[in-house]
mmCIF file of C-alpha atoms and ligand atoms in Angstrom:
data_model
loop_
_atom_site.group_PDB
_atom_site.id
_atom_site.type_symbol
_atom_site.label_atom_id
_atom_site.label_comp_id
_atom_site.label_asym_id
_atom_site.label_seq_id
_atom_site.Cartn_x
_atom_site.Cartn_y
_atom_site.Cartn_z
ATOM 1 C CA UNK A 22 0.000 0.000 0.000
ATOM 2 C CA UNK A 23 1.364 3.620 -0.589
ATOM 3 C CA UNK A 24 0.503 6.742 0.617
ATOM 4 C CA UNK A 25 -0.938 9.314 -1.829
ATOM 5 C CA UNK A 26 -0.461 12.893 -1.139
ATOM 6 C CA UNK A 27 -1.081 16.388 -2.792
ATOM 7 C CA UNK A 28 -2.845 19.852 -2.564
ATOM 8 C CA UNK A 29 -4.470 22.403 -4.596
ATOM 9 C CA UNK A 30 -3.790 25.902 -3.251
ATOM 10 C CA UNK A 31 -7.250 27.832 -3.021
ATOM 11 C CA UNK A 32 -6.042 31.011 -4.824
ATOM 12 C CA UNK A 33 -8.767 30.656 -7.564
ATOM 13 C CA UNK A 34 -11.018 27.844 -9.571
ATOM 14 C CA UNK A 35 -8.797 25.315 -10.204
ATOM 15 C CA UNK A 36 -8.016 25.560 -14.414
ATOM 16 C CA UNK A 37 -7.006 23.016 -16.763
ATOM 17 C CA UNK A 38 -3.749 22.842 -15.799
ATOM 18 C CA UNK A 39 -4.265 22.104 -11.913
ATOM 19 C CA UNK A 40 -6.495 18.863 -13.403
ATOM 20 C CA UNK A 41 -3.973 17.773 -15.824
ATOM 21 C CA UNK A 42 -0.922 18.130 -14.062
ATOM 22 C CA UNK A 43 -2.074 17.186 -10.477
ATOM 23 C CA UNK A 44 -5.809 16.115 -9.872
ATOM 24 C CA UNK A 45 -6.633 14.263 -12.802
ATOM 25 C CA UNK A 46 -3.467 12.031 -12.455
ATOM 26 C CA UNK A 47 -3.742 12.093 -8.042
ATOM 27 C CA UNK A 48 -7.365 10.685 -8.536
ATOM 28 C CA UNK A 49 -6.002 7.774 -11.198
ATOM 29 C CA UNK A 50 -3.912 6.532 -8.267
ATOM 30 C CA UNK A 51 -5.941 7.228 -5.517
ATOM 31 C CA UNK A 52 -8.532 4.805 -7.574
ATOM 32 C CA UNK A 53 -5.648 2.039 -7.400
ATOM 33 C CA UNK A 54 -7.119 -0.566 -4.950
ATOM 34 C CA UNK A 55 -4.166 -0.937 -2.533
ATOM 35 C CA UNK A 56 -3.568 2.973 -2.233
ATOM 36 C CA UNK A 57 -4.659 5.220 0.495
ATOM 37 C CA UNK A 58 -4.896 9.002 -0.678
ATOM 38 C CA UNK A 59 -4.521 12.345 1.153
ATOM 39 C CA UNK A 60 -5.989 15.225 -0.715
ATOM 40 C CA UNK A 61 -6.505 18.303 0.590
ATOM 41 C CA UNK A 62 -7.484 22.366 0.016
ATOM 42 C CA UNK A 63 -3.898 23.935 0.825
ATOM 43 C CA UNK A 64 -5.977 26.899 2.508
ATOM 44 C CA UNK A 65 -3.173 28.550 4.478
ATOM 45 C CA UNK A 66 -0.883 28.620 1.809
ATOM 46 C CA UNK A 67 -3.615 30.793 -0.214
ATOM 47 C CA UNK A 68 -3.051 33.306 2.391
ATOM 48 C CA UNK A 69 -0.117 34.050 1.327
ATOM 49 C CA UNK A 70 -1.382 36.040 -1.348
ATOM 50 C CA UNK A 71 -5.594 35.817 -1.214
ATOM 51 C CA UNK A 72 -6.623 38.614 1.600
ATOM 52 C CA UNK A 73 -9.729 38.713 1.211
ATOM 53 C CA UNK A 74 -11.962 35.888 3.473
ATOM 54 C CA UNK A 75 -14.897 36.450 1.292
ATOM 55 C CA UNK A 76 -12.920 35.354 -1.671
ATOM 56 C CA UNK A 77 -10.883 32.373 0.085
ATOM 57 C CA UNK A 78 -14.073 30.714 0.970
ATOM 58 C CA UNK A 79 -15.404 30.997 -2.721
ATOM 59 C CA UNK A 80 -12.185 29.548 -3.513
ATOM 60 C CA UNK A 81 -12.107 26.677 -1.295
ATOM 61 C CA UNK A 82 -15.440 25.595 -2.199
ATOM 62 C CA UNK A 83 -14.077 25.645 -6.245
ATOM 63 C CA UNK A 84 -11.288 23.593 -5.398
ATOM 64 C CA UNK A 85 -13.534 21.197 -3.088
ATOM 65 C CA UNK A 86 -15.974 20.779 -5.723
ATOM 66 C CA UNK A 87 -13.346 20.198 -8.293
ATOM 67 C CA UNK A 88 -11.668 17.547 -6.376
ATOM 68 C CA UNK A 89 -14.687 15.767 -6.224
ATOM 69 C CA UNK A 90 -16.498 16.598 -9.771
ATOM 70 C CA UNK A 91 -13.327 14.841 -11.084
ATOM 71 C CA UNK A 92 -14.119 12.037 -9.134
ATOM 72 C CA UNK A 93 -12.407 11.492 -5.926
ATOM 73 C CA UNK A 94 -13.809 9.317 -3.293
ATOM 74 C CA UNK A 95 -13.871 10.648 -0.237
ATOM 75 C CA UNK A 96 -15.071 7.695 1.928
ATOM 76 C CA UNK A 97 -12.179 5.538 0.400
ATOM 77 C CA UNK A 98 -9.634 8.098 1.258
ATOM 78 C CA UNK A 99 -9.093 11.083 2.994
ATOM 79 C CA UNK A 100 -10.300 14.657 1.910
ATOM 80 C CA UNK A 101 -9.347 17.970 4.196
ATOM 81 C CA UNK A 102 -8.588 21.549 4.431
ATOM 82 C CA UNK A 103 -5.044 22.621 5.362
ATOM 83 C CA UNK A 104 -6.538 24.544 7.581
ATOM 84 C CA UNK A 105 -8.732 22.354 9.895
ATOM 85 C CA UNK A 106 -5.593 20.234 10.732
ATOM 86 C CA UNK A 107 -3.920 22.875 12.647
ATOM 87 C CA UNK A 108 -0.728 20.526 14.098
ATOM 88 C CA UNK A 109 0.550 21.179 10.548
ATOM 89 C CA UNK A 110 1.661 24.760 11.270
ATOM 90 C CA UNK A 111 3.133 23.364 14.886
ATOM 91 C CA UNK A 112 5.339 20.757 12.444
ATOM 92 C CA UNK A 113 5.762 23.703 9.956
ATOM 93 C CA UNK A 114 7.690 25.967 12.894
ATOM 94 C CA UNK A 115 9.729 22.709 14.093
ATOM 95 C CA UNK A 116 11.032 22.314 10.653
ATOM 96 C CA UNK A 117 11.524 26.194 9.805
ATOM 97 C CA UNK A 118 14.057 25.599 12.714
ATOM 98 C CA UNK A 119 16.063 23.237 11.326
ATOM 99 C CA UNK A 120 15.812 25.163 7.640
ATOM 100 C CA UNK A 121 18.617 26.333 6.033
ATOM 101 C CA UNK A 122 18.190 30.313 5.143
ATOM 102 C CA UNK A 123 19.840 30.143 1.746
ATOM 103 C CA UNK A 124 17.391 27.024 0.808
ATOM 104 C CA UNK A 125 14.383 29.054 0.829
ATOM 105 C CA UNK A 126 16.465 32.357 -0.109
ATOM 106 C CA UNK A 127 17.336 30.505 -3.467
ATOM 107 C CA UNK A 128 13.986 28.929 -3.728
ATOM 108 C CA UNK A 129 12.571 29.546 -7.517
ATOM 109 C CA UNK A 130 9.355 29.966 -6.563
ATOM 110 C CA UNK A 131 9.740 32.771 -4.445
ATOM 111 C CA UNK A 132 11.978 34.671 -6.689
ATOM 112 C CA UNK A 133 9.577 34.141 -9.087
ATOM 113 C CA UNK A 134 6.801 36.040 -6.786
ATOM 114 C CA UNK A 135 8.962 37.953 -5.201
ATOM 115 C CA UNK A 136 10.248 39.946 -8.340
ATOM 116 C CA UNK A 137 6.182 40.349 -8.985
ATOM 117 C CA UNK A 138 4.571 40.892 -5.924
ATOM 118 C CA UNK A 139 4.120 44.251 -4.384
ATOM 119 C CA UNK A 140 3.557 42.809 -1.130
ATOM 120 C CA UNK A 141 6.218 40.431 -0.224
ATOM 121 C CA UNK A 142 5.611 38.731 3.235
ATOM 122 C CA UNK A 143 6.840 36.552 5.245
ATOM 123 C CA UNK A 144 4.401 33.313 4.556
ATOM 124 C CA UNK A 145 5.612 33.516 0.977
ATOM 125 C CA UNK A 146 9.196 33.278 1.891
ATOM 126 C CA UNK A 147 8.327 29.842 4.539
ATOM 127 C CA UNK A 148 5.682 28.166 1.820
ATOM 128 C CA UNK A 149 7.887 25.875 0.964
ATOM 129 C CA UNK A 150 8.253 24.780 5.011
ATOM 130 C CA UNK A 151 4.671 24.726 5.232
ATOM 131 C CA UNK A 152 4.364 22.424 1.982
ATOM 132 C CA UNK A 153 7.356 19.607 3.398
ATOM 133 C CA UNK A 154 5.043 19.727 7.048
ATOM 134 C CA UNK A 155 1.663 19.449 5.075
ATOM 135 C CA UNK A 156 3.308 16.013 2.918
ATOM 136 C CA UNK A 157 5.806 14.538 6.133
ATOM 137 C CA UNK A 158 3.084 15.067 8.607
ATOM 138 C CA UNK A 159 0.795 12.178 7.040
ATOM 139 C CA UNK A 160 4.076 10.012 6.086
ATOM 140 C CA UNK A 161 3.336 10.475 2.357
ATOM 141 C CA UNK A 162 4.918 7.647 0.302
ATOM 142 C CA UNK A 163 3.919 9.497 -3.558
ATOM 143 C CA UNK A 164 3.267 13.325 -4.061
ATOM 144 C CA UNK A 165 1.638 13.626 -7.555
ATOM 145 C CA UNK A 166 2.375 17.052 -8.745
ATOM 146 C CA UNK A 167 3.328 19.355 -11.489
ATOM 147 C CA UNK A 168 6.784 20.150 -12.344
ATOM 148 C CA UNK A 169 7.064 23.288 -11.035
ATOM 149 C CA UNK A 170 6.695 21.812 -7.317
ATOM 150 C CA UNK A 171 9.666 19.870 -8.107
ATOM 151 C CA UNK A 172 11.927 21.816 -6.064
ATOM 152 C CA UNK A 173 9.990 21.840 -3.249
ATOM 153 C CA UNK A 174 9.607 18.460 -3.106
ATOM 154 C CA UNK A 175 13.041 18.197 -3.064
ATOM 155 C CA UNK A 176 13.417 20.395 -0.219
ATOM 156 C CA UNK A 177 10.556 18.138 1.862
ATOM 157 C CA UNK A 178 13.044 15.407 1.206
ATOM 158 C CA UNK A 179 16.149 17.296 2.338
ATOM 159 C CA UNK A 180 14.461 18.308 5.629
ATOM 160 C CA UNK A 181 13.063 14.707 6.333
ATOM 161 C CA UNK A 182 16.430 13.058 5.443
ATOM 162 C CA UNK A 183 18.011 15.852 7.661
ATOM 163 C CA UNK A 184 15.676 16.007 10.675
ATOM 164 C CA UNK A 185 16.168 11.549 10.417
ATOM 165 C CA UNK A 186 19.945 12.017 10.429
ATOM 166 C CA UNK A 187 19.988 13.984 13.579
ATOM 167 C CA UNK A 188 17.189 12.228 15.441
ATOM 168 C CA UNK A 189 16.650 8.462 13.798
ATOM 169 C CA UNK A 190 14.317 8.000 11.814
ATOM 170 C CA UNK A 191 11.071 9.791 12.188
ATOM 171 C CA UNK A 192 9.812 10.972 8.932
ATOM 172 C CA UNK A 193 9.140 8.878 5.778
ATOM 173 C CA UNK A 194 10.762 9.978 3.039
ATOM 174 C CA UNK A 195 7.898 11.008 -0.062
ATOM 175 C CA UNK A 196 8.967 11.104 -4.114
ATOM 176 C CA UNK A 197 7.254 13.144 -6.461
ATOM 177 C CA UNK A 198 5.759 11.857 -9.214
ATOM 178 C CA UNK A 199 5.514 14.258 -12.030
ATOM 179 C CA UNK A 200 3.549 12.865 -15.459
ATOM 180 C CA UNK A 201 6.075 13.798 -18.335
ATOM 181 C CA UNK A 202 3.368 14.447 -20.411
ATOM 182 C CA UNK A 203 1.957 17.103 -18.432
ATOM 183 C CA UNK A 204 4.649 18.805 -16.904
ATOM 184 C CA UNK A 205 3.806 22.061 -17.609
ATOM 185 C CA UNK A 206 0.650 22.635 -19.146
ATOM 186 C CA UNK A 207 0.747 25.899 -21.722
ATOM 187 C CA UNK A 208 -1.830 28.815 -21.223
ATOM 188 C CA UNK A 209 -3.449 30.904 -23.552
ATOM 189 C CA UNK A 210 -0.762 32.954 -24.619
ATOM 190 C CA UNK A 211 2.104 29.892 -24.599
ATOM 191 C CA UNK A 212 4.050 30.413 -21.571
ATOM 192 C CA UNK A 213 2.635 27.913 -18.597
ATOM 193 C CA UNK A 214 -0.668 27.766 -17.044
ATOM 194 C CA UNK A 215 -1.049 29.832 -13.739
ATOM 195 C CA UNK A 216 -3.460 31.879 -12.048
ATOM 196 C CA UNK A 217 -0.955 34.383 -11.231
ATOM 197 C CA UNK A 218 -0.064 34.439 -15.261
ATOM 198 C CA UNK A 219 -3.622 35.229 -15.847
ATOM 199 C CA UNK A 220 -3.298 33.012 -18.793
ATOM 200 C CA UNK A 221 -5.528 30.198 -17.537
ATOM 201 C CA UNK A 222 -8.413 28.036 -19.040
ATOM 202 C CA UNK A 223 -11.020 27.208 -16.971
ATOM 203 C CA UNK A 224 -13.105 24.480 -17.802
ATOM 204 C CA UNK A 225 -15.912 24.863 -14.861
ATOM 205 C CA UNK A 226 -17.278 28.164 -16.526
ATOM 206 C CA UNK A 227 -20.527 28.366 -18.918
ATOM 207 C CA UNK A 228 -20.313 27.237 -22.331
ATOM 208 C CA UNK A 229 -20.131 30.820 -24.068
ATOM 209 C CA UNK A 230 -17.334 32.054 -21.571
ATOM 210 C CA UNK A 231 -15.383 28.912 -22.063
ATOM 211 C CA UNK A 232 -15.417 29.228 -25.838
ATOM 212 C CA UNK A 233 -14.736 32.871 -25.345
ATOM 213 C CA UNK A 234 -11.706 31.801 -23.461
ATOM 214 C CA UNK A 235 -10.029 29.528 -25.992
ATOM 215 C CA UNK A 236 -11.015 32.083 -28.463
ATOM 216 C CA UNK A 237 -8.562 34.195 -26.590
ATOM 217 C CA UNK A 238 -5.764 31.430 -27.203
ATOM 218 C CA UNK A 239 -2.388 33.155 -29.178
ATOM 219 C CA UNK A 240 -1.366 32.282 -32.575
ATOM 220 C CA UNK A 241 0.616 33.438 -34.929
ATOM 221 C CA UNK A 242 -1.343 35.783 -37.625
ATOM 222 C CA UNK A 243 -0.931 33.127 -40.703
ATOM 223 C CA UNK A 244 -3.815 34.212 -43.538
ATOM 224 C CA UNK A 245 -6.264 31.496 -43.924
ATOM 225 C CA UNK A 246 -5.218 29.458 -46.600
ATOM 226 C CA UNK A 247 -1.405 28.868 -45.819
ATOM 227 C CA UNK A 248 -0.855 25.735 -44.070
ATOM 228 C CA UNK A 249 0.234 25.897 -40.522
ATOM 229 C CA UNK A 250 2.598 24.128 -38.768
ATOM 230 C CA UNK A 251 1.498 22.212 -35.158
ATOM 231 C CA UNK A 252 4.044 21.894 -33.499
ATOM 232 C CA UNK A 253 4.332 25.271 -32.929
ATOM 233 C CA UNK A 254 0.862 26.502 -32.121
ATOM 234 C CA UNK A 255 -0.561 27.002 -28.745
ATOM 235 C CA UNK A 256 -4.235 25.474 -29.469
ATOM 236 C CA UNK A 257 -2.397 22.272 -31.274
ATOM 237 C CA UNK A 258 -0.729 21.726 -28.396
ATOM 238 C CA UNK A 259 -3.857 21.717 -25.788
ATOM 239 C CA UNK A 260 -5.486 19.808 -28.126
ATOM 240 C CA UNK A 261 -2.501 16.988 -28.298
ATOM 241 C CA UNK A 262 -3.099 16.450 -24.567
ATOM 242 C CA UNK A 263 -7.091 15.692 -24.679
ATOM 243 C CA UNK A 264 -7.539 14.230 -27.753
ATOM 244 C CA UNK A 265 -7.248 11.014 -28.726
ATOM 245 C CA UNK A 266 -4.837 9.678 -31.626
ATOM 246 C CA UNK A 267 -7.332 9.397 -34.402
ATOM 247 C CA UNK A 268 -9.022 12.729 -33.333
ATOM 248 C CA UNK A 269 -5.342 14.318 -33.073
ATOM 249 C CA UNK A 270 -3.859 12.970 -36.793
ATOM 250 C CA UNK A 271 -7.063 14.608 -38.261
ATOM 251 C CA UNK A 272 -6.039 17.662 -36.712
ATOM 252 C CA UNK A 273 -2.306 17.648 -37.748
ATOM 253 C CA UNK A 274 -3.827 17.447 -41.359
ATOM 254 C CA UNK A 275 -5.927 19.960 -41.693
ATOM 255 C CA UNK A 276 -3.697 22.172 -39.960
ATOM 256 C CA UNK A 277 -0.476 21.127 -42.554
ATOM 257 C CA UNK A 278 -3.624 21.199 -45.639
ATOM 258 C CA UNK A 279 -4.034 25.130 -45.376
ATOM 259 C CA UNK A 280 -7.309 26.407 -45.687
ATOM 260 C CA UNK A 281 -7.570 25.581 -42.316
ATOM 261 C CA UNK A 282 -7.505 28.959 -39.924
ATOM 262 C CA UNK A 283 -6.970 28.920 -36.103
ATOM 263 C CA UNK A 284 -10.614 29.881 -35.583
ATOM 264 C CA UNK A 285 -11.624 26.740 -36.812
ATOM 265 C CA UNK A 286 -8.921 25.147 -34.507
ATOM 266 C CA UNK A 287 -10.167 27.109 -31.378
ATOM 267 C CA UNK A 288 -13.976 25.466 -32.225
ATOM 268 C CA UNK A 289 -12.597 21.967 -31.973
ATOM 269 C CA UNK A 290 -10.947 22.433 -29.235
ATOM 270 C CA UNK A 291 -14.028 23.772 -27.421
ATOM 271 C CA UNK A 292 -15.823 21.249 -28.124
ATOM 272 C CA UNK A 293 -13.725 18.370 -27.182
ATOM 273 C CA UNK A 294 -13.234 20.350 -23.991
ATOM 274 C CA UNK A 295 -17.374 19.912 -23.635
ATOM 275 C CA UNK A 296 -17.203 16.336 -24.673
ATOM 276 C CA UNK A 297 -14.471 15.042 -22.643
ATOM 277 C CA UNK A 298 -15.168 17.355 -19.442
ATOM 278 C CA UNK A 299 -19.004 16.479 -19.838
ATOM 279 C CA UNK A 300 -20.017 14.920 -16.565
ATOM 280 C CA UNK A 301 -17.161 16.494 -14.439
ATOM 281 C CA UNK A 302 -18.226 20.263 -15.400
ATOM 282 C CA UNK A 303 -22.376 19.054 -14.491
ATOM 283 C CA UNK A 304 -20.809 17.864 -11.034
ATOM 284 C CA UNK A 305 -18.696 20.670 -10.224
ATOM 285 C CA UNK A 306 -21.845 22.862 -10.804
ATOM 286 C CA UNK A 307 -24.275 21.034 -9.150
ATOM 287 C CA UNK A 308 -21.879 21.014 -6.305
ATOM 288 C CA UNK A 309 -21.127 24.477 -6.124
ATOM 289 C CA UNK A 310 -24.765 25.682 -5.476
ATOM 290 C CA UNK A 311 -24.968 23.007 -2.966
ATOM 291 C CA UNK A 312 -22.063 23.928 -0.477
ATOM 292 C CA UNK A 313 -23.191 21.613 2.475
ATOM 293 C CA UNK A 314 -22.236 18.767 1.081
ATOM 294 C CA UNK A 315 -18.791 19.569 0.456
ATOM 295 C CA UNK A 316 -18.296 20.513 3.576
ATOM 296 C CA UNK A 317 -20.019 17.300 5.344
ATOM 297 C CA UNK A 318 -17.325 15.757 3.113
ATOM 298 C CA UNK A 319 -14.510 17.867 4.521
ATOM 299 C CA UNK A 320 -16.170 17.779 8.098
ATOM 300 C CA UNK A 321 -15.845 13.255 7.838
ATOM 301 C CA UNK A 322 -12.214 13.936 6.405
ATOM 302 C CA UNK A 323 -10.736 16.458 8.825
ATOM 303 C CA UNK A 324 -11.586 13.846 11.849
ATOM 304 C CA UNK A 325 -9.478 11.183 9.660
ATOM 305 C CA UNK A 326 -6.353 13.765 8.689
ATOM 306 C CA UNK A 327 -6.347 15.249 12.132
ATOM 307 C CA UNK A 328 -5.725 11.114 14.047
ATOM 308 C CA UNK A 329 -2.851 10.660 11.587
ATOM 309 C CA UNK A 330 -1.445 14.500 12.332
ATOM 310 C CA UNK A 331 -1.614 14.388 16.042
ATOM 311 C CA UNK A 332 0.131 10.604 15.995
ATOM 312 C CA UNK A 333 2.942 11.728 13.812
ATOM 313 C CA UNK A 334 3.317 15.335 15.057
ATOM 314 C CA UNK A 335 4.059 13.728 18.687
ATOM 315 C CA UNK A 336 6.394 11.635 17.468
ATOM 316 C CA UNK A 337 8.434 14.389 15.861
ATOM 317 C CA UNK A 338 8.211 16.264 19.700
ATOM 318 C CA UNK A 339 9.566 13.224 21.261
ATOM 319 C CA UNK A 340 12.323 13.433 19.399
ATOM 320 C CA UNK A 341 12.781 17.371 19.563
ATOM 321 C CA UNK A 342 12.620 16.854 23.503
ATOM 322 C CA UNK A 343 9.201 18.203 23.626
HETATM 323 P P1 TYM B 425 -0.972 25.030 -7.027
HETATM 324 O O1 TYM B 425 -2.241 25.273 -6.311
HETATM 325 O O2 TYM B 425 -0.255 26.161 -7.653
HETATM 326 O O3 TYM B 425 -1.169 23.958 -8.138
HETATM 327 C C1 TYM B 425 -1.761 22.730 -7.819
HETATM 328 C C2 TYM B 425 -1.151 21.615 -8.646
HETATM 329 O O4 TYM B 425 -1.330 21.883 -10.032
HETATM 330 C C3 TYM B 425 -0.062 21.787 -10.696
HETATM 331 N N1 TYM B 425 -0.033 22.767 -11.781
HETATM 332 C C4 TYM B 425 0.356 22.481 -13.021
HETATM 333 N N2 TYM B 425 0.770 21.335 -13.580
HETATM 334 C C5 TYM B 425 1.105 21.381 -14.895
HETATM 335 N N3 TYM B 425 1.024 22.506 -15.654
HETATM 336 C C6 TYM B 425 0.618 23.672 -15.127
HETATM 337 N N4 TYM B 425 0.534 24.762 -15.880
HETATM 338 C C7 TYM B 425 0.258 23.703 -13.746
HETATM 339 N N5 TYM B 425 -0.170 24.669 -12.890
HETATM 340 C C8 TYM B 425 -0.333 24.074 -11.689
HETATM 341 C C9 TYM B 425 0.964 22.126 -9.623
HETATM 342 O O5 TYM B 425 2.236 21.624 -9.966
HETATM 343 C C10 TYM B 425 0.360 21.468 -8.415
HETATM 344 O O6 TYM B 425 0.701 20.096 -8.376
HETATM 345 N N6 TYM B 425 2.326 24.466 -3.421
HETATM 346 C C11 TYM B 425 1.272 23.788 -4.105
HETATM 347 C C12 TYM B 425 0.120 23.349 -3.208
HETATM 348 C C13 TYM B 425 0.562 22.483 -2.073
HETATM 349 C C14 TYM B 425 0.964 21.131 -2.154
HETATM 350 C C15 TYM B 425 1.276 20.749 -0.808
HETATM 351 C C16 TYM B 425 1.104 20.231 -3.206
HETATM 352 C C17 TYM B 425 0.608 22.867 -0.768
HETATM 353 N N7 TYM B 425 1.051 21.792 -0.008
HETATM 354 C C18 TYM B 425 1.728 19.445 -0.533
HETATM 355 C C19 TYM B 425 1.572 18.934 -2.906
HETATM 356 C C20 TYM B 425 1.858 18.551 -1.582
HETATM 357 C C21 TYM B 425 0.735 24.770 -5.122
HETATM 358 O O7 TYM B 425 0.846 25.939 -5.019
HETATM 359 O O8 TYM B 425 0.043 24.220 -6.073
#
């Protein structure tokens, strides 16, 4: 049996990228028979940047909803907000002590925000501590996650392989598993998908906003009737990753034909969007104007995350000398 772990920060609706690159492949193990999954709204990491509490608990309830539109099972596994398992920030300032300055200081991440932010606080500097005590306080074994959390992952491991040194062996060591396929899913204009970008796609919207979305996807500005080539175009590319093979060699065709224009491109991508996402967009909706039952969910999960939490977070005290 392994341990499945991973979080969704709730800093927006999750888009297509947060389901390719982490929920929709988290869910495909989690439905593995022998594995036990830990997914969860990363709710105090959102605060790093989300203010306002209005907006946070909009948020939560997107990514709560998503979780479970794509079809997680929540009385097979384990479903929580950050949040509601408060022993995680107790683990968070144990390991901040034992972190390196110049790890975080050289983090990529928080360069990243840092050069963009205004505000730069303090949370956004420790995320990454708060992300290794949110996977090594439920001894993750797997942490399915999108390439840019590989670096953080790698710091979880340095701390738990650290903190074991020192004290024996206390924390279980977690590996990432990052689908090469979706690595880094592109947004709209190319560059990858993020909500800070504002480059997103987001699938859980109406019909007519979605397709004005991926109307909104970059090209280049080739007249109708040249052909174009796929492998450099933005909608080709989203389209590679949902379609299948037959439905994707028809496109590669008519794109390399000419008389073939990006418009045309943008519709089929829409509508595969519709067809594949069917039943998980009719869930997420129905959901979202029914808020008690996500959080019945969360209530059933939060007793199960906060056993495991309190039984390893007391071992790491024993061994601190707490
Ligand atoms: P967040 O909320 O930014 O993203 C959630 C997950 O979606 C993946 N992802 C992508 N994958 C491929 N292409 C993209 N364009 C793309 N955009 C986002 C992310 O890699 C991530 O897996 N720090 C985390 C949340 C977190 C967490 C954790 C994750 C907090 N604690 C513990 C795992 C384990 C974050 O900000 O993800």
């Amino acid at each position: 049996m392994a341990r499945i772990l991973t979080g969704i920060q709730s800093s927006g609706k999750p888009h297509l990228g947060n389901l390719l690159g982490a929920i929709l492949p988290a869910i495909a193990l989690s439905k593995e028979q022998h594995n036990d999954s830990f997914f969860f709204i990363a709710d105090l990491h959102s605060l790093t940047t989300i203010k306002d509490p209005g907006l946070r608990k909009e948020n939560i309830n997107s990514v709560a909803a998503a979780w479970i539109a794509c079809g997680f099972d929540t009385k097979k596994n384990t479903f929580y907000r950050q949040s509601k398992v408060p022993e995680v920030c107790e683990l968070a300032w144990i390991l901040n002590c034992f972190t390196p300055f110049p790890m975080l200081a050289n983090a990529h991440s928080f360069k990243d925000k840092s050069d963009k932010l205004s505000n730069v606080n303090a949370g956004l500097f420790v995320y990454p501590v708060l992300m290794a005590a949110d996977i090594l306080l439920y001894d993750a074994d797997i942490v399915p996650v999108g390439k840019d959390q590989k670096q953080h992952l790698e710091m979880t491991r340095d701390l738990g392989i650290t903190f074991n040194k020192k004290f024996g062996d206390t924390f279980v060591i977690p590996d990432p598993q990052i689908n090469s396929q979706m690595e880094i899913i592109p947004g709209i204009d190319g560059k990858k998908m993020s909500k800070s970008y504002g480059n997103t796609i987001d699938i859980f919207q109406s019909d007519k906003k979605l397709r004005k979305n991926i109307m909104s996807i970059q090209t280049d500005s080739l007249a109708l009737e040249a052909p174009k080539n796929p492998s450099t175009c933005n909608v080709f590319k989203l389209y590679e990753l949902l379609g299948s093979q037959k439905e994707i060699q028809t496109l590669r065709k008519s794109y390399l034909g000419g008389n073939y224009g990006y418009g045309h491109a943008k519709q089929e991508l829409f509508e595969l969007i519709v067809k594949i996402f069917a039943k998980e967009r009719s869930t997420y909706n129905e959901l979202i104007s029914h808020p008690e039952s996500l959080e019945k969910m969360l209530n059933e999960g939060e007793k199960k995350a906060s056993k495991i939490a309190r039984y390893v977070l007391s071992r790491v005290k024993s061994k601190v000398g707490f």
